[in-house]
Amino acid sequence: MKTIDIKTSQNVVIEYELAALRDRLFGAFLDIVIVFGGYFILLLLIIRAASLDLSEGFVGYVVFGLMPLAAFVLYQFLFELLGNGQSIGKRVMRTKVVKTDGSELEIGDFLVRAVFYLIDGFLSGGVVGSLAILSSSKHQRFGDYASNTTVVRLRSSLAFELNDILNIDSIDAYEPSYPQVRELNEEDMLVIKNTITRYQSHKNEAHREAVLLLTKRLEKVLDIPNSPNPKLEFLKTLIRDYIVLTR
């Protein structure tokens, strides 16, 4: 399992698990089925309704070759842009696009990634993109290199790790302290968990400051006026409450 450390704008280092090649291929395959399947079904309906013959010459090349590719590029661009880094295939596979430097994704990043699918995927049968991902320490295809992005997993292995570490059995044996923690999501829990892990592994000033910044942010989001000390225990309590309340 390969991971990547991404430093956010608040100087909090988050450890993500990089999406494996098989996850990315399955996600891309689902997207291809959705786009090409939908395109050709729609095209077939139009041809039958209008009694058109679009299979010959340059028109056939455009309709059956260029337009499906253009539709896929447009699909990837719009769905990743509007889906916060996730196409339908990525959502199913629980993966997501992130910037390797921790900055926010911009429209140009999504556009570059979408266009490079032609090189990474279609023109090479997926060989170029696969080799690039396998040979890269950050699992990047050429579209990722060009946009300074990569794809990470959002799979629920986090919940298993937290259950194992904190050893919580059920809500019957535990009374949550902060029921409003339901407002958070699994990715938020990953941030909390990694902040705790970083501090426990390296008790320096930067990680201590990260704990305090995260605590202040959570106090504001969850409307908790003054969280108890020590702050690390407060963060652990939030994780315990989340596990119990969302299982």
Short mmCIF file of N, CA and C in Angstrom, two decimals, residues 24 42 78 84 99-100 106 114 125 128 130 133 163 186 190-191 194 223-224:
data_model
loop_
_atom_site.label_atom_id
_atom_site.label_comp_id
_atom_site.label_asym_id
_atom_site.label_seq_id
_atom_site.Cartn_x
_atom_site.Cartn_y
_atom_site.Cartn_z
N ARG A 24 -8.06 2.43 -10.54
CA ARG A 24 -8.14 3.48 -11.55
C ARG A 24 -8.63 2.91 -12.88
N LEU A 42 -28.02 6.74 -27.81
CA LEU A 42 -28.65 7.96 -28.31
C LEU A 42 -28.49 8.10 -29.82
N LEU A 78 -16.32 17.75 -16.96
CA LEU A 78 -17.47 18.27 -16.22
C LEU A 78 -17.73 17.50 -14.93
N ASN A 84 -16.28 17.45 -7.44
CA ASN A 84 -15.19 17.63 -6.47
C ASN A 84 -14.10 16.57 -6.65
N LYS A 99 -4.71 17.51 -5.52
CA LYS A 99 -3.45 18.16 -5.90
C LYS A 99 -2.34 17.64 -4.99
N THR A 100 -1.19 17.35 -5.55
CA THR A 100 -0.10 16.80 -4.76
C THR A 100 0.53 17.83 -3.83
N GLU A 106 -8.20 23.52 -9.70
CA GLU A 106 -8.75 24.60 -10.52
C GLU A 106 -9.32 24.03 -11.82
N ALA A 114 -8.52 15.80 -18.37
CA ALA A 114 -9.48 15.25 -19.32
C ALA A 114 -8.86 15.08 -20.71
N GLY A 125 -4.28 2.58 -25.94
CA GLY A 125 -4.99 1.45 -25.37
C GLY A 125 -4.80 1.34 -23.87
N VAL A 128 0.17 3.50 -22.06
CA VAL A 128 0.99 4.64 -21.63
C VAL A 128 0.61 5.08 -20.22
N SER A 130 -0.98 3.37 -17.89
CA SER A 130 -0.71 2.31 -16.91
C SER A 130 0.77 2.26 -16.55
N ILE A 133 1.69 5.24 -14.35
CA ILE A 133 1.22 5.07 -12.97
C ILE A 133 2.10 4.09 -12.21
N ASN A 163 -11.60 1.43 14.40
CA ASN A 163 -12.26 0.47 15.28
C ASN A 163 -11.23 -0.40 15.98
N GLU A 186 -16.29 10.87 6.49
CA GLU A 186 -15.16 9.97 6.65
C GLU A 186 -13.83 10.65 6.33
N LEU A 190 -10.46 11.16 8.60
CA LEU A 190 -9.10 10.83 8.15
C LEU A 190 -8.14 11.96 8.50
N VAL A 191 -8.59 13.20 8.34
CA VAL A 191 -7.76 14.35 8.70
C VAL A 191 -7.45 14.32 10.20
N ASN A 194 -5.06 11.36 11.05
CA ASN A 194 -3.68 11.57 10.62
C ASN A 194 -2.99 12.66 11.43
N ASP A 223 -19.79 23.72 16.68
CA ASP A 223 -20.38 24.60 17.70
C ASP A 223 -20.09 24.09 19.11
N ILE A 224 -18.82 23.86 19.36
CA ILE A 224 -18.35 23.45 20.69
C ILE A 224 -17.54 24.61 21.25
#
